[in-house]
Coordinates of C-alpha atoms in Angstrom, one line a residue:
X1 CA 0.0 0.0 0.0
X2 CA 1.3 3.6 -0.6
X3 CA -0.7 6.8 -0.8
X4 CA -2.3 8.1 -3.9
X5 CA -0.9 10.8 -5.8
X6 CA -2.4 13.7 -3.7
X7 CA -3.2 11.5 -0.6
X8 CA -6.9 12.7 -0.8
X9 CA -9.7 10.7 -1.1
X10 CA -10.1 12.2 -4.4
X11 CA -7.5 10.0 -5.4
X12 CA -10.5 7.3 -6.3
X13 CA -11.0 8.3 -9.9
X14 CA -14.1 10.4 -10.5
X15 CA -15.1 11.8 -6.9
X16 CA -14.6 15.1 -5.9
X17 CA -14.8 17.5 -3.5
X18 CA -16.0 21.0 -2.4
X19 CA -15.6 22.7 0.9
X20 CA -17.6 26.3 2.1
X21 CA -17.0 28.0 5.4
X22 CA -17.7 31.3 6.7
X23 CA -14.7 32.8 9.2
X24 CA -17.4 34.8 11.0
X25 CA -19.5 31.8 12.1
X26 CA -16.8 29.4 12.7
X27 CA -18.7 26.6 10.7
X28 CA -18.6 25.4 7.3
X29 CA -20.1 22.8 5.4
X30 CA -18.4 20.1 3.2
X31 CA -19.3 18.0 0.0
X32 CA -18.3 14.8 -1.5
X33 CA -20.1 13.9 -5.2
X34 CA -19.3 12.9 -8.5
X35 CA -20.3 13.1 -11.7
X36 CA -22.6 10.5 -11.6
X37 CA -24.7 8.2 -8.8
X38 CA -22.8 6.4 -6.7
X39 CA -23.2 3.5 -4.0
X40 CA -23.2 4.1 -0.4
X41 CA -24.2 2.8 3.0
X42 CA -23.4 4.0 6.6
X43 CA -22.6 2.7 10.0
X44 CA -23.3 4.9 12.6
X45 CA -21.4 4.0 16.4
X46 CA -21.4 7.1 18.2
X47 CA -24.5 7.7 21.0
X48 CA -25.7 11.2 19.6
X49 CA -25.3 11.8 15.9
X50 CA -27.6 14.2 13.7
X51 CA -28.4 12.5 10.4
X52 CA -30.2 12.7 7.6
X53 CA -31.1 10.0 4.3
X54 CA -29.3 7.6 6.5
X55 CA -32.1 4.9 6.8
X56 CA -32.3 5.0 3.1
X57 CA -29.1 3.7 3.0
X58 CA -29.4 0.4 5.4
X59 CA -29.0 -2.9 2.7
X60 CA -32.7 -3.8 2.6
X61 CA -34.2 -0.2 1.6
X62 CA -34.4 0.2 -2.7
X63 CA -32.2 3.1 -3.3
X64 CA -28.3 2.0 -3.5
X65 CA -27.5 5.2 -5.2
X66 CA -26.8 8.7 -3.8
X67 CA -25.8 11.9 -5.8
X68 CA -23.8 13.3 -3.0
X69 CA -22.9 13.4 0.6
X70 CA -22.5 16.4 3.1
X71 CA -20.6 16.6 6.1
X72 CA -21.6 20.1 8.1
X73 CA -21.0 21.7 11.3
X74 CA -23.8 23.8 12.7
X75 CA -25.6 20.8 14.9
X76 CA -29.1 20.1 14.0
X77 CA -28.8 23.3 12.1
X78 CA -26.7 22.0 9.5
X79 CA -28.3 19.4 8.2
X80 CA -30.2 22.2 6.0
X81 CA -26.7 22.2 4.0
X82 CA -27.9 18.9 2.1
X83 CA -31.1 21.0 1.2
X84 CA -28.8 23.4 -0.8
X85 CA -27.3 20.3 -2.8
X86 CA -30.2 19.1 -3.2
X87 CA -31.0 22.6 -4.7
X88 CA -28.1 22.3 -7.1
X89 CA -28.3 18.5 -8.3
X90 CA -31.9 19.2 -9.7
X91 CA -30.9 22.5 -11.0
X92 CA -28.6 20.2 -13.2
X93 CA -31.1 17.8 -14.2
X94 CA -29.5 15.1 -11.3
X95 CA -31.0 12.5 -8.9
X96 CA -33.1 9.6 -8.4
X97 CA -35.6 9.1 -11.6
X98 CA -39.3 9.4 -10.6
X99 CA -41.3 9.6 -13.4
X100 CA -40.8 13.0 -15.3
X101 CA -39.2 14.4 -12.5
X102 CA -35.5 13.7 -10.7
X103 CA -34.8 13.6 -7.0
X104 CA -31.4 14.4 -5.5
X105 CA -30.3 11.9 -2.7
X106 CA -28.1 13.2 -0.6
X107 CA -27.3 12.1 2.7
X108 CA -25.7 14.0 5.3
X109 CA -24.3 14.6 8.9
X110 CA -23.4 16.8 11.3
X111 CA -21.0 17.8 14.5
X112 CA -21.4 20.2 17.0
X113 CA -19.5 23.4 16.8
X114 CA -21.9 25.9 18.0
X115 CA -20.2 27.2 21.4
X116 CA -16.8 27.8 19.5
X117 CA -16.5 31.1 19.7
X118 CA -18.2 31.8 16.3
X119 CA -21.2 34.6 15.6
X120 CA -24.4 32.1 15.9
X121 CA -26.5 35.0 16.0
X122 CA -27.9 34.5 12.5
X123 CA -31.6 35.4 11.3
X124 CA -31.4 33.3 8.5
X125 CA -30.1 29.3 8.7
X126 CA -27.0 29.6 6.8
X127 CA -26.0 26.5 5.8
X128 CA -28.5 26.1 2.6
X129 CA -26.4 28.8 1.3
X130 CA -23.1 27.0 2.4
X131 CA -24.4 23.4 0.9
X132 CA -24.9 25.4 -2.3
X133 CA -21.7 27.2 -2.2
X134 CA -19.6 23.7 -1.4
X135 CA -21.6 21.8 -4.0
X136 CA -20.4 24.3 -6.5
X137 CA -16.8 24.3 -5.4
X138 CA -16.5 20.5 -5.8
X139 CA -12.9 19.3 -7.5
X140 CA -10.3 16.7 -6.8
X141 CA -7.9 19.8 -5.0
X142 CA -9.3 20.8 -2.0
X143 CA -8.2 22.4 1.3
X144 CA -7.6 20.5 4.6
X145 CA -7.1 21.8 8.2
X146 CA -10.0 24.6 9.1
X147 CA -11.8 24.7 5.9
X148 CA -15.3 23.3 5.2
X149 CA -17.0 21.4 8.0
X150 CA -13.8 21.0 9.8
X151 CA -14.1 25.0 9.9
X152 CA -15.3 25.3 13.7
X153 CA -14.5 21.9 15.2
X154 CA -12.6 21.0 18.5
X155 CA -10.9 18.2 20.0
X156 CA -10.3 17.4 23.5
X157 CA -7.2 19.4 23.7
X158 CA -6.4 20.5 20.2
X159 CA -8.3 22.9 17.5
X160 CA -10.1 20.2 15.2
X161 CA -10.4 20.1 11.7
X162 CA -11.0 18.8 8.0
X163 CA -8.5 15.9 7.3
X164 CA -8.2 13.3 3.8
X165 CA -6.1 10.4 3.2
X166 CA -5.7 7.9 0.9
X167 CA -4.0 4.4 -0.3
X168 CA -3.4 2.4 -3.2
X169 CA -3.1 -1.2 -3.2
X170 CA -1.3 -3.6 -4.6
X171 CA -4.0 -5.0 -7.1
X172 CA -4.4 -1.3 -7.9
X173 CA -7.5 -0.6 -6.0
X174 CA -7.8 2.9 -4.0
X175 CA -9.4 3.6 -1.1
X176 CA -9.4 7.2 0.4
X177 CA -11.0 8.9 3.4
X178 CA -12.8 12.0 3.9
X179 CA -13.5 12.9 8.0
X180 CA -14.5 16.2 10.0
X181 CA -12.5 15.6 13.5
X182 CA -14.4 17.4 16.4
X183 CA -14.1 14.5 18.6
X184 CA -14.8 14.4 22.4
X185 CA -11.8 12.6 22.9
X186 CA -8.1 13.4 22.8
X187 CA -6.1 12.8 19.4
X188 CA -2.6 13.0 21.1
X189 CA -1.0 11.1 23.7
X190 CA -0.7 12.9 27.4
X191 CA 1.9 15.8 26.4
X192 CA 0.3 16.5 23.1
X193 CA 3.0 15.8 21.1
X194 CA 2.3 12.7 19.5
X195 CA -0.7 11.3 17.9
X196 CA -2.3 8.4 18.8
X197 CA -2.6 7.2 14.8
X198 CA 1.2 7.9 14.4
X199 CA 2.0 3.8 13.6
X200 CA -0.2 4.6 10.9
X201 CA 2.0 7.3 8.8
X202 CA 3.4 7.5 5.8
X203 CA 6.5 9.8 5.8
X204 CA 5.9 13.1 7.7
X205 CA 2.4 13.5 6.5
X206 CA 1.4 14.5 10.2
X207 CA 4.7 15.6 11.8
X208 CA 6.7 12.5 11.5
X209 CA 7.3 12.3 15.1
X210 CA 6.6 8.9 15.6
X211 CA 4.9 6.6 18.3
X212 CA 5.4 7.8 22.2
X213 CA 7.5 5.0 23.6
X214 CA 6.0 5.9 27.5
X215 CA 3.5 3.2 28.9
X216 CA 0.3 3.4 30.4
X217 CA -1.5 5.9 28.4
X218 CA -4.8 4.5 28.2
X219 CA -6.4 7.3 30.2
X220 CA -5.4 11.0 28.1
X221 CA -5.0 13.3 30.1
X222 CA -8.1 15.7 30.8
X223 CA -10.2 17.3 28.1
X224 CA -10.1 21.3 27.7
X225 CA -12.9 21.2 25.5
X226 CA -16.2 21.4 27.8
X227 CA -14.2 23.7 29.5
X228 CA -13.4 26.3 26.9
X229 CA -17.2 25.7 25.8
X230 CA -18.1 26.1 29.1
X231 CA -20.2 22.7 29.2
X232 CA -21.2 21.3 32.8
X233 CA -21.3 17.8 31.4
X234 CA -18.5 17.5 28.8
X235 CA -19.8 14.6 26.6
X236 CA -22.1 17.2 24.9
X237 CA -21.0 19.4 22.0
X238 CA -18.3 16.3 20.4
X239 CA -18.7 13.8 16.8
X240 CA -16.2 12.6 14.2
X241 CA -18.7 12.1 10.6
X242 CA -16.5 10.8 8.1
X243 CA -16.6 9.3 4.6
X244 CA -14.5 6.2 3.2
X245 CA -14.7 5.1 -0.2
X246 CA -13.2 3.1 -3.2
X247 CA -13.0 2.1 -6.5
X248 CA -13.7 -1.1 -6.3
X249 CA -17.3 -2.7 -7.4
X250 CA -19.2 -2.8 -3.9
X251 CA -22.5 -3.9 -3.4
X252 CA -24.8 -1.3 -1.3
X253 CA -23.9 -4.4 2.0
X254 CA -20.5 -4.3 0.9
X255 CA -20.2 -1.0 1.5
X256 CA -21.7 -1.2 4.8
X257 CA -19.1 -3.7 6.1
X258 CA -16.8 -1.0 4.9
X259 CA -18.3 1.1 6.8
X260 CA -17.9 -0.9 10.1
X261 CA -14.2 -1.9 9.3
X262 CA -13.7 1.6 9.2
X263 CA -14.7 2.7 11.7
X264 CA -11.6 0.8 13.3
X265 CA -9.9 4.0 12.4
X266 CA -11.7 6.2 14.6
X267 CA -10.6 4.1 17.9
X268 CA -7.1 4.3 16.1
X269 CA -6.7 8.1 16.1
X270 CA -9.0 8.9 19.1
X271 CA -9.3 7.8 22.5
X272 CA -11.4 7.8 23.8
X273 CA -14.1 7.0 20.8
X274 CA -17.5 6.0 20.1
X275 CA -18.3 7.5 23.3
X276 CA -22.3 8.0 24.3
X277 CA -21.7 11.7 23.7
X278 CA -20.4 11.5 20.3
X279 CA -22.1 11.4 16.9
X280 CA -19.3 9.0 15.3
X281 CA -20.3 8.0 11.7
X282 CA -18.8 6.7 8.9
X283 CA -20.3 7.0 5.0
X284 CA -19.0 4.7 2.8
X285 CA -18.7 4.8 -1.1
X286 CA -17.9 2.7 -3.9
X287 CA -17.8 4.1 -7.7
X288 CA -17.8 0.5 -9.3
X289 CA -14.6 1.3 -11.5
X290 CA -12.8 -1.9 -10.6
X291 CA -14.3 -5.1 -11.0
X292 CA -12.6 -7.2 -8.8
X293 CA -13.5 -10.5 -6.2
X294 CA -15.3 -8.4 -3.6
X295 CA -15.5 -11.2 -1.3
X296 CA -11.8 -12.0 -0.9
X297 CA -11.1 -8.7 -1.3
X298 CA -13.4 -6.9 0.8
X299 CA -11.4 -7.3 4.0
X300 CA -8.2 -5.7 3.0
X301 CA -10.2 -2.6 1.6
X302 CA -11.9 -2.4 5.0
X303 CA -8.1 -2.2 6.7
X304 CA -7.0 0.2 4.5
X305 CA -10.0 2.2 5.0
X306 CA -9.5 2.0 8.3
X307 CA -5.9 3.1 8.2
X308 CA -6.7 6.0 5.2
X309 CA -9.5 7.1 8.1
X310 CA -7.3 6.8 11.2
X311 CA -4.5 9.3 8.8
X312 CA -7.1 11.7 8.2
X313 CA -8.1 12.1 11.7
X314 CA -4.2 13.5 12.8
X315 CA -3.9 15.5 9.3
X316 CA -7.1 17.5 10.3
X317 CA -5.7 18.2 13.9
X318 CA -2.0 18.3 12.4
X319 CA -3.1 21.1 9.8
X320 CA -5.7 23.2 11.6
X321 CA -4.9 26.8 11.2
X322 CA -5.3 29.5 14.2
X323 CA -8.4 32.2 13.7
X324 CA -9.4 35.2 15.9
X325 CA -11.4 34.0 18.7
X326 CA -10.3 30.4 18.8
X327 CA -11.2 28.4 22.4
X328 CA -8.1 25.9 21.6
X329 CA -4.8 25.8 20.5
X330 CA -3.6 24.5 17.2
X331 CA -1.5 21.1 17.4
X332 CA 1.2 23.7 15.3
X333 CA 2.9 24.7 18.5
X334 CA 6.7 23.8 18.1
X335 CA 7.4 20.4 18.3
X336 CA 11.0 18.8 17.3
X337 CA 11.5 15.2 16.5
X338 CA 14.0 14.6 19.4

């Protein structure tokens, strides 16, 4: 295995990507699509997570094919960003034939990121307009760090963010990853210096500091997120929504056991995960460009999923940027490699 070209999960030939944000809100809104109907399924772990079109995509419903996903901040709020890509599929004649009409599918879900310091105080729902806006900005290039929905998130200790990965494997198969980190767990070992997915990198794509060699660090040490939110109850206000997929040909329940494989990632890069107060959920997509012998093969996609998701988790925390009114630090405090 070794990453794709741009290490994005637009590395799997025809998906692409748009991201939206506003600096004043501190939220932002992030799109995955392609150019034509894709399959997809979903596993969802976490204890709180804000959904939409999700049932749809369970094996036994009739619909196997979605036009796009969103991933949004916002809360409940932002699942009104899938309305705006809804808005712009049908304005280009795409979605789900139903009679002389179409019908855009497009699933979603959102994190928390509403006590971040950002201006909430809108009159209007904003994320219609930011659905819209990412829709439109959709291409294989596309920021990381504190861009789309990654705009406003936090982790326990460390500014959150928008991170991608991807791998190719040996029978020429990718499989990439797409995640919005705003976790209510910690994604660095006590000391915050190295991350808990570091066995997982590839070169220095998330500081190249390696593994911490100390023992005994099951229990990170103590969350400044409910804090700086100024939360009584600090499981509130957390989720990691992200989005795996591939180019191989996966059936609609294929997908969902990539979905629950990668999931594995999340417990890689975050500890603690899949916690009650967290909306953990992963998407997962397959554009059927490579015919190969899903059943043999399905497992290894599902680890390198996991891995590509487990990457993406540190680059979003690794390149998070610092804004005015920030609660948390950025991970991009000086660090060496001694």
């Amino acid at each position: 295995m070794i990453p794709g070209p741009r290490n994005l999960i637009t590395d799997v030939p025809g998906l692409r990507v748009g991201n939206a944000q506003d600096a004043a809100l501190k939220s932002g809104t992030t799109v995955l699509t392609a150019d034509q109907a894709f399959t997809a399924s979903v596993h969802v772990m976490g204890g709180a997570p804000g959904t939409r079109e999700t049932d749809l995509l369970a094996p036994d419903k009739s619909v196997s094919q979605v036009d796009a996903i969103t991933l949004s901040g916002g809360s409940a709020f932002g699942l009104d960003a899938c309305s705006g890509v809804s808005d712009a599929l049908r304005s280009r004649g795409r979605g789900y034939p139903v009679g002389d009409t179409v019908v855009p599918i497009v699933p979603g879900a959102i994190l928390f990121d509403l006590l971040n310091g950002g201006d909430k105080d809108w009159v209007q729902n904003p994320y219609r307009a930011l659905g819209q806006a990412a829709f439109d900005d959709a291409d294989v290039a596309f920021a990381l760090g504190t861009a789309g929905a990654g705009t406003g998130a936090l982790a326990a200790r460390h500014k959150g963010g928008l991170g991608s990965a991807s791998l190719v494997l040996d029978n020429g198969v990718t499989v990439g990853a797409l995640v919005a980190a705003n976790p209510l767990g910690s994604v660095t070992t006590p000391g915050d210096r190295h991350f808990w997915a570091a066995p997982f990198e590839f070169g220095d794509e998330f500081g190249g500091l390696g593994s911490d060699s100390s023992a005994g660090l099951g229990f990170p040490a103590p969350s400044l997120k409910a804090q700086a939110m100024r939360l009584a109850e600090p499981d509130k206000g957390n989720t990691t929504i992200a989005i795996v997929a591939t180019d191989a040909a996966l059936s609609k329940s294929q997908c969902q056991r990539l979905a629950v494989a990668a999931h594995d990632g999340i417990a890689r890069a975050i500890l603690p995960a899949h916690t009650p107060g967290d909306g953990d959920l992963v998407f997962a997509v397959s554009t059927g460009a490579q015919t190969i012998d899903a059943e043999a093969g399905l497992g290894l996609i599902g680890h390198a999923a996991s891995v590509c998701l487990a990457r993406a988790i540190a680059r979003a925390i690794y390149l998070a940027t610092p804004a005015a009114g920030d609660l948390l630090p950025c991970w991009t405090a000086p660090h060496d490699k001694s």
